[in-house]
mmCIF file of C-alpha atoms in Angstrom:
data_model
loop_
_atom_site.group_PDB
_atom_site.id
_atom_site.type_symbol
_atom_site.label_atom_id
_atom_site.label_comp_id
_atom_site.label_asym_id
_atom_site.label_seq_id
_atom_site.Cartn_x
_atom_site.Cartn_y
_atom_site.Cartn_z
ATOM 1 C CA MET M 877 15.552 -8.101 -4.456
ATOM 2 C CA PHE M 878 11.892 -8.637 -3.580
ATOM 3 C CA ILE M 879 12.717 -9.700 -0.022
ATOM 4 C CA TRP M 880 15.320 -6.951 0.382
ATOM 5 C CA SER M 881 12.953 -4.178 -0.712
ATOM 6 C CA TYR M 882 10.085 -5.662 1.323
ATOM 7 C CA TRP M 883 12.064 -5.734 4.562
ATOM 8 C CA THR M 884 13.510 -2.263 4.054
ATOM 9 C CA ALA M 885 9.969 -0.938 3.536
ATOM 10 C CA ILE M 886 8.920 -2.663 6.763
ATOM 11 C CA GLY M 887 11.998 -1.904 8.857
ATOM 12 C CA SER M 888 12.605 1.736 7.951
ATOM 13 C CA LYS M 889 11.345 4.028 10.688
ATOM 14 C CA PRO M 890 9.017 6.818 9.488
ATOM 15 C CA ALA M 891 10.853 10.136 9.466
ATOM 16 C CA GLY M 892 9.359 12.815 11.717
ATOM 17 C CA PRO M 893 9.894 16.600 11.780
ATOM 18 C CA SER M 894 12.956 18.017 13.501
ATOM 19 C CA LYS M 895 12.786 20.011 16.721
ATOM 20 C CA ALA M 896 13.092 23.227 14.690
ATOM 21 C CA PHE M 897 9.362 22.944 13.915
ATOM 22 C CA SER M 898 8.361 22.732 17.586
ATOM 23 C CA LEU M 899 7.189 25.918 19.251
ATOM 24 C CA PRO M 900 9.741 27.638 21.501
ATOM 25 C CA SER M 901 8.829 27.332 25.177
ATOM 26 C CA ALA M 902 7.647 30.950 25.476
ATOM 27 C CA GLU M 903 5.410 30.798 22.383
ATOM 28 C CA LYS M 904 4.151 27.353 23.360
ATOM 29 C CA GLU M 905 3.050 28.643 26.751
ATOM 30 C CA LEU M 906 1.285 31.598 25.125
ATOM 31 C CA TYR M 907 -0.374 29.291 22.572
ATOM 32 C CA GLU M 908 -1.704 26.914 25.228
ATOM 33 C CA ARG M 909 -2.978 29.746 27.422
ATOM 34 C CA GLU M 910 -4.727 31.500 24.532
ATOM 35 C CA GLU M 911 -8.348 30.525 23.866
ATOM 36 C CA GLN M 912 -9.031 32.582 20.737
ATOM 37 C CA ALA M 913 -8.125 30.837 17.475
ATOM 38 C CA GLU M 914 -7.170 34.123 15.795
ATOM 39 C CA THR M 915 -4.586 34.936 18.456
ATOM 40 C CA GLN M 916 -3.227 31.386 18.312
ATOM 41 C CA GLN M 917 -2.756 31.794 14.571
ATOM 42 C CA GLU M 918 -0.815 35.008 15.122
ATOM 43 C CA ILE M 919 1.552 33.132 17.420
ATOM 44 C CA LEU M 920 2.010 30.364 14.837
ATOM 45 C CA LYS M 921 2.594 32.905 12.056
ATOM 46 C CA ARG M 922 5.369 34.574 14.061
ATOM 47 C CA VAL M 923 7.152 31.255 14.525
ATOM 48 C CA ALA M 924 6.531 30.100 10.927
ATOM 49 C CA ARG M 925 8.287 33.198 9.513
ATOM 50 C CA ASN M 926 11.609 31.532 10.286
ATOM 51 C CA LEU M 927 10.622 28.175 8.786
ATOM 52 C CA PRO M 928 10.439 26.999 5.126
ATOM 53 C CA VAL M 929 6.676 26.446 5.343
ATOM 54 C CA TYR M 930 4.544 27.429 2.334
ATOM 55 C CA THR M 931 1.427 25.265 2.588
ATOM 56 C CA ARG M 932 -1.653 26.132 4.620
ATOM 57 C CA THR M 933 -4.900 24.560 5.722
ATOM 58 C CA ALA M 934 -7.994 24.832 3.508
ATOM 59 C CA GLY M 935 -8.929 27.950 5.491
ATOM 60 C CA GLY M 936 -5.501 29.543 4.982
ATOM 61 C CA ALA M 937 -4.216 28.890 8.520
ATOM 62 C CA ILE M 938 -0.790 27.627 9.573
ATOM 63 C CA ARG M 939 -0.794 23.816 9.705
ATOM 64 C CA TYR M 940 -0.266 22.847 13.352
ATOM 65 C CA CYS M 941 -0.452 19.384 14.953
ATOM 66 C CA ASP M 942 -2.023 19.491 18.405
ATOM 67 C CA HIS M 943 -0.964 15.894 19.111
ATOM 68 C CA CYS M 944 2.740 16.361 18.314
ATOM 69 C CA GLN M 945 2.659 20.070 19.237
ATOM 70 C CA LEU M 946 4.611 21.300 16.234
ATOM 71 C CA ILE M 947 4.128 23.266 13.036
ATOM 72 C CA LYS M 948 3.772 20.770 10.201
ATOM 73 C CA PRO M 949 6.408 21.010 7.467
ATOM 74 C CA ASP M 950 5.120 21.032 3.893
ATOM 75 C CA ARG M 951 3.689 17.639 2.838
ATOM 76 C CA CYS M 952 3.850 16.374 6.435
ATOM 77 C CA HIS M 953 0.745 14.773 7.972
ATOM 78 C CA HIS M 954 -0.149 13.132 11.265
ATOM 79 C CA CYS M 955 -0.648 9.358 11.161
ATOM 80 C CA SER M 956 -3.180 8.216 13.745
ATOM 81 C CA THR M 957 -1.889 4.632 13.524
ATOM 82 C CA CYS M 958 1.788 5.488 14.080
ATOM 83 C CA GLU M 959 0.768 8.348 16.429
ATOM 84 C CA MET M 960 3.312 10.739 14.922
ATOM 85 C CA CYS M 961 3.729 13.302 12.169
ATOM 86 C CA VAL M 962 5.376 11.730 9.108
ATOM 87 C CA LEU M 963 7.461 13.709 6.607
ATOM 88 C CA LYS M 964 6.024 13.650 3.081
ATOM 89 C CA MET M 965 3.435 11.120 4.197
ATOM 90 C CA ASP M 966 1.862 9.111 1.386
ATOM 91 C CA HIS M 967 -0.321 6.641 3.300
ATOM 92 C CA HIS M 968 -0.250 4.066 6.090
ATOM 93 C CA CYS M 969 0.160 0.694 4.403
ATOM 94 C CA PRO M 970 -1.161 -2.485 6.090
ATOM 95 C CA TRP M 971 0.881 -4.593 3.620
ATOM 96 C CA VAL M 972 4.126 -3.428 5.222
ATOM 97 C CA ASN M 973 2.600 -2.450 8.592
ATOM 98 C CA ASN M 974 4.330 0.893 8.302
ATOM 99 C CA CYS M 975 3.792 4.459 7.234
ATOM 100 C CA VAL M 976 4.936 5.110 3.673
ATOM 101 C CA GLY M 977 6.589 8.502 3.467
ATOM 102 C CA PHE M 978 9.832 10.333 2.790
ATOM 103 C CA SER M 979 12.076 7.753 4.486
ATOM 104 C CA ASN M 980 10.785 4.654 2.651
ATOM 105 C CA TYR M 981 8.708 5.698 -0.376
ATOM 106 C CA LYS M 982 11.414 4.477 -2.770
ATOM 107 C CA TYR M 983 11.554 1.123 -0.953
ATOM 108 C CA PHE M 984 7.773 0.759 -1.206
ATOM 109 C CA ILE M 985 7.775 1.358 -4.975
ATOM 110 C CA LEU M 986 10.641 -1.119 -5.475
ATOM 111 C CA PHE M 987 8.736 -3.654 -3.364
ATOM 112 C CA LEU M 988 5.741 -3.319 -5.706
ATOM 113 C CA ALA M 989 7.975 -3.539 -8.785
ATOM 114 C CA TYR M 990 9.819 -6.677 -7.653
ATOM 115 C CA ALA M 991 6.564 -8.260 -6.405
ATOM 116 C CA SER M 992 5.069 -7.778 -9.890
ATOM 117 C CA LEU M 993 8.182 -9.255 -11.492
ATOM 118 C CA TYR M 994 8.085 -12.190 -9.054
ATOM 119 C CA CYS M 995 4.476 -12.946 -10.077
ATOM 120 C CA VAL M 996 5.498 -12.868 -13.756
ATOM 121 C CA VAL M 997 8.293 -15.389 -13.097
ATOM 122 C CA ILE M 998 5.869 -17.712 -11.281
ATOM 123 C CA CYS M 999 3.287 -17.511 -14.079
ATOM 124 C CA ALA M 1000 5.943 -18.056 -16.766
ATOM 125 C CA THR M 1001 7.318 -21.200 -15.078
ATOM 126 C CA VAL M 1002 3.889 -22.701 -14.302
ATOM 127 C CA ILE M 1003 1.941 -21.883 -17.473
ATOM 128 C CA LYS M 1004 3.076 -24.965 -19.429
ATOM 129 C CA TYR M 1005 1.752 -27.220 -16.634
ATOM 130 C CA PHE M 1006 -1.388 -25.109 -16.482
ATOM 131 C CA ILE M 1007 -1.951 -25.729 -20.210
ATOM 132 C CA LYS M 1008 -1.366 -29.453 -19.706
ATOM 133 C CA PHE M 1009 -3.946 -29.398 -16.916
ATOM 134 C CA TRP M 1010 -6.652 -27.974 -19.201
ATOM 135 C CA THR M 1011 -5.737 -30.351 -22.050
ATOM 136 C CA LYS M 1012 -5.838 -33.298 -19.578
ATOM 137 C CA GLN M 1013 -2.205 -34.203 -20.259
ATOM 138 C CA LEU M 1014 -1.176 -33.769 -16.623
ATOM 139 C CA PRO M 1015 -0.974 -36.915 -14.444
ATOM 140 C CA ASP M 1016 -4.012 -37.328 -12.217
ATOM 141 C CA THR M 1017 -2.432 -36.396 -8.866
ATOM 142 C CA HIS M 1018 -3.209 -33.902 -6.123
ATOM 143 C CA ALA M 1019 -0.356 -31.725 -7.399
ATOM 144 C CA LYS M 1020 -2.408 -30.585 -10.387
ATOM 145 C CA PHE M 1021 -4.713 -28.604 -8.073
ATOM 146 C CA HIS M 1022 -1.681 -26.953 -6.497
ATOM 147 C CA ILE M 1023 -0.551 -25.837 -9.959
ATOM 148 C CA LEU M 1024 -4.010 -24.493 -10.758
ATOM 149 C CA PHE M 1025 -4.149 -22.604 -7.460
ATOM 150 C CA LEU M 1026 -0.613 -21.223 -7.823
ATOM 151 C CA PHE M 1027 -1.224 -19.916 -11.339
ATOM 152 C CA PHE M 1028 -4.486 -18.169 -10.455
ATOM 153 C CA VAL M 1029 -3.103 -16.615 -7.267
ATOM 154 C CA ALA M 1030 0.028 -15.322 -9.042
ATOM 155 C CA THR M 1031 -2.123 -13.886 -11.859
ATOM 156 C CA LEU M 1032 -4.531 -12.137 -9.476
ATOM 157 C CA PHE M 1033 -1.685 -10.725 -7.390
ATOM 158 C CA PHE M 1034 0.063 -9.518 -10.545
ATOM 159 C CA ILE M 1035 -3.027 -7.625 -11.718
ATOM 160 C CA SER M 1036 -3.637 -5.989 -8.349
ATOM 161 C CA ILE M 1037 0.011 -5.135 -7.633
ATOM 162 C CA LEU M 1038 0.632 -3.845 -11.164
ATOM 163 C CA SER M 1039 -2.342 -1.495 -10.904
ATOM 164 C CA LEU M 1040 -1.033 -0.145 -7.585
ATOM 165 C CA LEU M 1041 2.504 0.160 -8.987
ATOM 166 C CA SER M 1042 1.229 2.017 -12.064
ATOM 167 C CA TYR M 1043 -0.660 4.465 -9.865
ATOM 168 C CA HIS M 1044 2.385 5.214 -7.697
ATOM 169 C CA LEU M 1045 4.655 5.605 -10.716
ATOM 170 C CA TRP M 1046 2.141 8.134 -12.037
ATOM 171 C CA LEU M 1047 2.316 9.931 -8.672
ATOM 172 C CA VAL M 1048 6.135 9.980 -8.858
ATOM 173 C CA GLY M 1049 5.987 11.498 -12.352
ATOM 174 C CA LYS M 1050 3.651 14.215 -11.041
ATOM 175 C CA ASN M 1051 5.562 14.649 -7.746
ATOM 176 C CA ARG M 1052 2.441 14.060 -5.661
ATOM 177 C CA THR M 1053 1.620 11.906 -2.690
ATOM 178 C CA THR M 1054 -1.587 9.881 -2.426
ATOM 179 C CA ILE M 1055 -2.929 12.473 0.027
ATOM 180 C CA GLU M 1056 -2.136 15.318 -2.396
ATOM 181 C CA ALA M 1057 -3.779 13.425 -5.268
ATOM 182 C CA PHE M 1058 -7.062 13.368 -3.356
ATOM 183 C CA ARG M 1059 -6.697 16.769 -1.693
ATOM 184 C CA ALA M 1060 -4.585 19.423 -3.399
ATOM 185 C CA PRO M 1061 -2.021 21.174 -1.168
ATOM 186 C CA VAL M 1062 -3.026 24.742 -0.347
ATOM 187 C CA PHE M 1063 -0.410 27.454 -0.791
ATOM 188 C CA THR M 1064 -0.679 31.121 0.147
ATOM 189 C CA ASN M 1065 -2.052 31.758 -3.352
ATOM 190 C CA GLY M 1066 -4.587 28.900 -3.186
ATOM 191 C CA PRO M 1067 -4.742 25.130 -3.835
ATOM 192 C CA ASP M 1068 -2.476 23.673 -6.509
ATOM 193 C CA LYS M 1069 -2.202 19.918 -7.191
ATOM 194 C CA SER M 1070 0.946 20.458 -9.243
ATOM 195 C CA GLY M 1071 2.558 22.870 -6.805
ATOM 196 C CA PHE M 1072 5.532 20.584 -6.169
ATOM 197 C CA SER M 1073 5.964 19.374 -9.760
ATOM 198 C CA LEU M 1074 9.302 20.345 -11.323
ATOM 199 C CA GLY M 1075 9.081 18.361 -14.560
ATOM 200 C CA PHE M 1076 9.131 14.588 -15.061
ATOM 201 C CA ARG M 1077 12.899 14.015 -14.795
ATOM 202 C CA ARG M 1078 13.296 16.144 -11.692
ATOM 203 C CA ASN M 1079 10.189 14.623 -10.109
ATOM 204 C CA VAL M 1080 11.677 11.140 -10.539
ATOM 205 C CA ALA M 1081 14.987 12.350 -9.110
ATOM 206 C CA GLU M 1082 13.189 13.604 -5.977
ATOM 207 C CA VAL M 1083 12.279 9.997 -5.090
ATOM 208 C CA PHE M 1084 14.983 7.849 -6.716
ATOM 209 C CA GLY M 1085 17.925 10.243 -6.598
ATOM 210 C CA SER M 1086 20.153 11.866 -9.182
ATOM 211 C CA GLU M 1087 22.347 8.771 -9.804
ATOM 212 C CA ALA M 1088 20.552 6.105 -11.873
ATOM 213 C CA LYS M 1089 22.877 3.327 -10.667
ATOM 214 C CA TYR M 1090 21.095 3.377 -7.270
ATOM 215 C CA TRP M 1091 17.542 3.337 -8.614
ATOM 216 C CA ILE M 1092 17.057 -0.442 -8.664
ATOM 217 C CA PHE M 1093 18.452 -0.999 -5.163
ATOM 218 C CA PRO M 1094 16.476 -0.400 -1.952
ATOM 219 C CA VAL M 1095 19.041 2.000 -0.501
ATOM 220 C CA PHE M 1096 18.200 5.569 0.434
ATOM 221 C CA SER M 1097 18.966 7.942 -2.446
ATOM 222 C CA SER M 1098 16.037 10.407 -2.379
ATOM 223 C CA LEU M 1099 16.892 14.099 -2.602
ATOM 224 C CA GLY M 1100 16.306 16.610 0.148
ATOM 225 C CA ASP M 1101 15.717 16.310 3.874
ATOM 226 C CA GLY M 1102 11.925 15.869 3.833
ATOM 227 C CA HIS M 1103 11.347 19.162 5.649
ATOM 228 C CA SER M 1104 11.336 21.569 2.710
ATOM 229 C CA PHE M 1105 10.601 21.163 -0.986
ATOM 230 C CA VAL M 1106 11.234 23.313 -4.015
ATOM 231 C CA THR M 1107 7.904 24.484 -5.430
ATOM 232 C CA ARG M 1108 6.866 25.735 -8.858
ATOM 233 C CA SER M 1109 5.888 29.176 -7.572
ATOM 234 C CA VAL M 1110 5.853 30.555 -4.077
ATOM 235 C CA HIS M 1111 4.465 33.941 -3.000
ATOM 236 C CA ILE M 1112 7.128 35.431 -0.766
ATOM 237 C CA ASP M 1113 8.472 38.822 0.181
ATOM 238 C CA PRO M 1114 11.326 39.740 -2.233
ATOM 239 C CA GLU M 1115 13.621 40.592 0.724
ATOM 240 C CA GLN M 1116 13.236 37.025 2.007
ATOM 241 C CA ALA M 1117 13.885 35.343 -1.355
ATOM 242 C CA ASN M 1118 17.572 34.592 -0.872
ATOM 243 C CA SER M 1119 17.230 33.124 2.628
ATOM 244 C CA ILE M 1120 14.284 30.913 1.673
ATOM 245 C CA LEU M 1121 16.039 29.658 -1.444
ATOM 246 C CA GLN M 1122 19.029 28.718 0.714
ATOM 247 C CA GLN M 1123 16.760 26.823 3.101
ATOM 248 C CA ASN M 1124 15.184 24.965 0.175
ATOM 249 C CA GLY M 1125 18.596 24.098 -1.183
ATOM 250 C CA LYS M 1126 19.764 22.285 1.940
ATOM 251 C CA SER M 1127 19.466 18.551 2.449
ATOM 252 C CA GLN M 1128 19.792 16.468 5.557
ATOM 253 C CA SER M 1129 20.631 12.815 5.385
ATOM 254 C CA PRO M 1130 18.464 10.684 7.712
ATOM 255 C CA ALA M 1131 21.538 8.685 8.614
ATOM 256 C CA ASP M 1132 23.957 11.322 9.859
ATOM 257 C CA GLY M 1133 21.728 14.334 10.489
ATOM 258 C CA GLU M 1134 24.236 16.766 8.941
ATOM 259 C CA ALA M 1135 23.238 19.317 6.356
ATOM 260 C CA HIS M 1136 24.660 19.006 2.852
ATOM 261 C CA PRO M 1137 23.909 21.102 -0.220
ATOM 262 C CA VAL M 1138 22.432 18.654 -2.734
ATOM 263 C CA ARG M 1139 20.698 21.002 -5.100
ATOM 264 C CA THR M 1140 20.754 24.612 -6.169
ATOM 265 C CA ALA M 1141 17.899 26.869 -7.127
ATOM 266 C CA ASP M 1142 17.574 29.535 -9.778
ATOM 267 C CA ASP M 1143 14.936 32.156 -9.221
ATOM 268 C CA SER M 1144 13.143 34.513 -11.566
ATOM 269 C CA LYS M 1145 10.704 37.220 -10.527
ATOM 270 C CA GLU M 1146 7.677 38.466 -12.341
ATOM 271 C CA LYS M 1147 4.797 40.749 -11.452
ATOM 272 C CA THR M 1148 1.433 39.115 -10.965
ATOM 273 C CA ASP M 1149 -1.582 40.891 -9.475
ATOM 274 C CA GLY M 1150 0.732 43.492 -7.985
ATOM 275 C CA GLY M 1151 2.718 40.854 -6.025
ATOM 276 C CA GLN M 1152 5.970 39.008 -6.455
ATOM 277 C CA ILE M 1153 6.230 35.375 -7.502
ATOM 278 C CA VAL M 1154 9.525 33.578 -7.145
ATOM 279 C CA SER M 1155 9.717 30.635 -9.539
ATOM 280 C CA VAL M 1156 12.119 28.058 -8.171
ATOM 281 C CA THR M 1157 13.824 25.438 -10.335
ATOM 282 C CA MET M 1158 15.743 22.520 -8.862
ATOM 283 C CA GLU M 1159 19.079 21.495 -10.298
ATOM 284 C CA SER M 1160 20.689 18.309 -8.954
ATOM 285 C CA GLU M 1161 24.456 18.230 -8.504
ATOM 286 C CA PRO M 1162 26.293 15.473 -10.402
#
């Protein structure tokens, strides 16, 4: 299980945004010709109206990647090492020489979990010889130094990996990425670290899936398509509520590229500061 999860974390290709987030040729030509940032933002806003994009830059602008030349989906970031935009990017991990994001975040967590368990097994099988070493009951051979080295290395790796695993499990429970933990995502109504949190059970289901029987295996079972995410509260025009909820309720499997409804959304409206807030709740299908 350790080797399986490790190689899936390494071998899974980072998922990038679909062509729907690229600028149409006419708008792209206008954007590249325009020199004023304000006018460029107007062009991006026109295109973003048809996309399920709710997050903004710290200055309130549409998030656009000049390298990939596309509007960034929510939770998507550009990786300078992979030289591409990665959906729901968490971080670039040198341990797996890969970007950890929407396509392999579950595999990465399972890799940490099975690595921790592997270290426990090593320590448990070596500890009796380790005790004999300290009580001078072990035969005086070169092997005793191997046992000492093995026990200390397994213990140190267990402590470091367990701390990293605990941190990422905390992130899963909060429905945050490492990037969002350090820098809160900015919505149209301001920054909100818990903007994507839907409650502990639903947050776990976002990463591991709605069927518990697949949780322990490094097979893809995460919900959604990585391009759009249900949020706690999104400021939108009431006339656009139904269409945006439909877009949030669609999922695309990385394997076949076809859209499937995997979750529904219930919305409730309430007045706040003279505006409309649509509270969206995710419900996973059985």
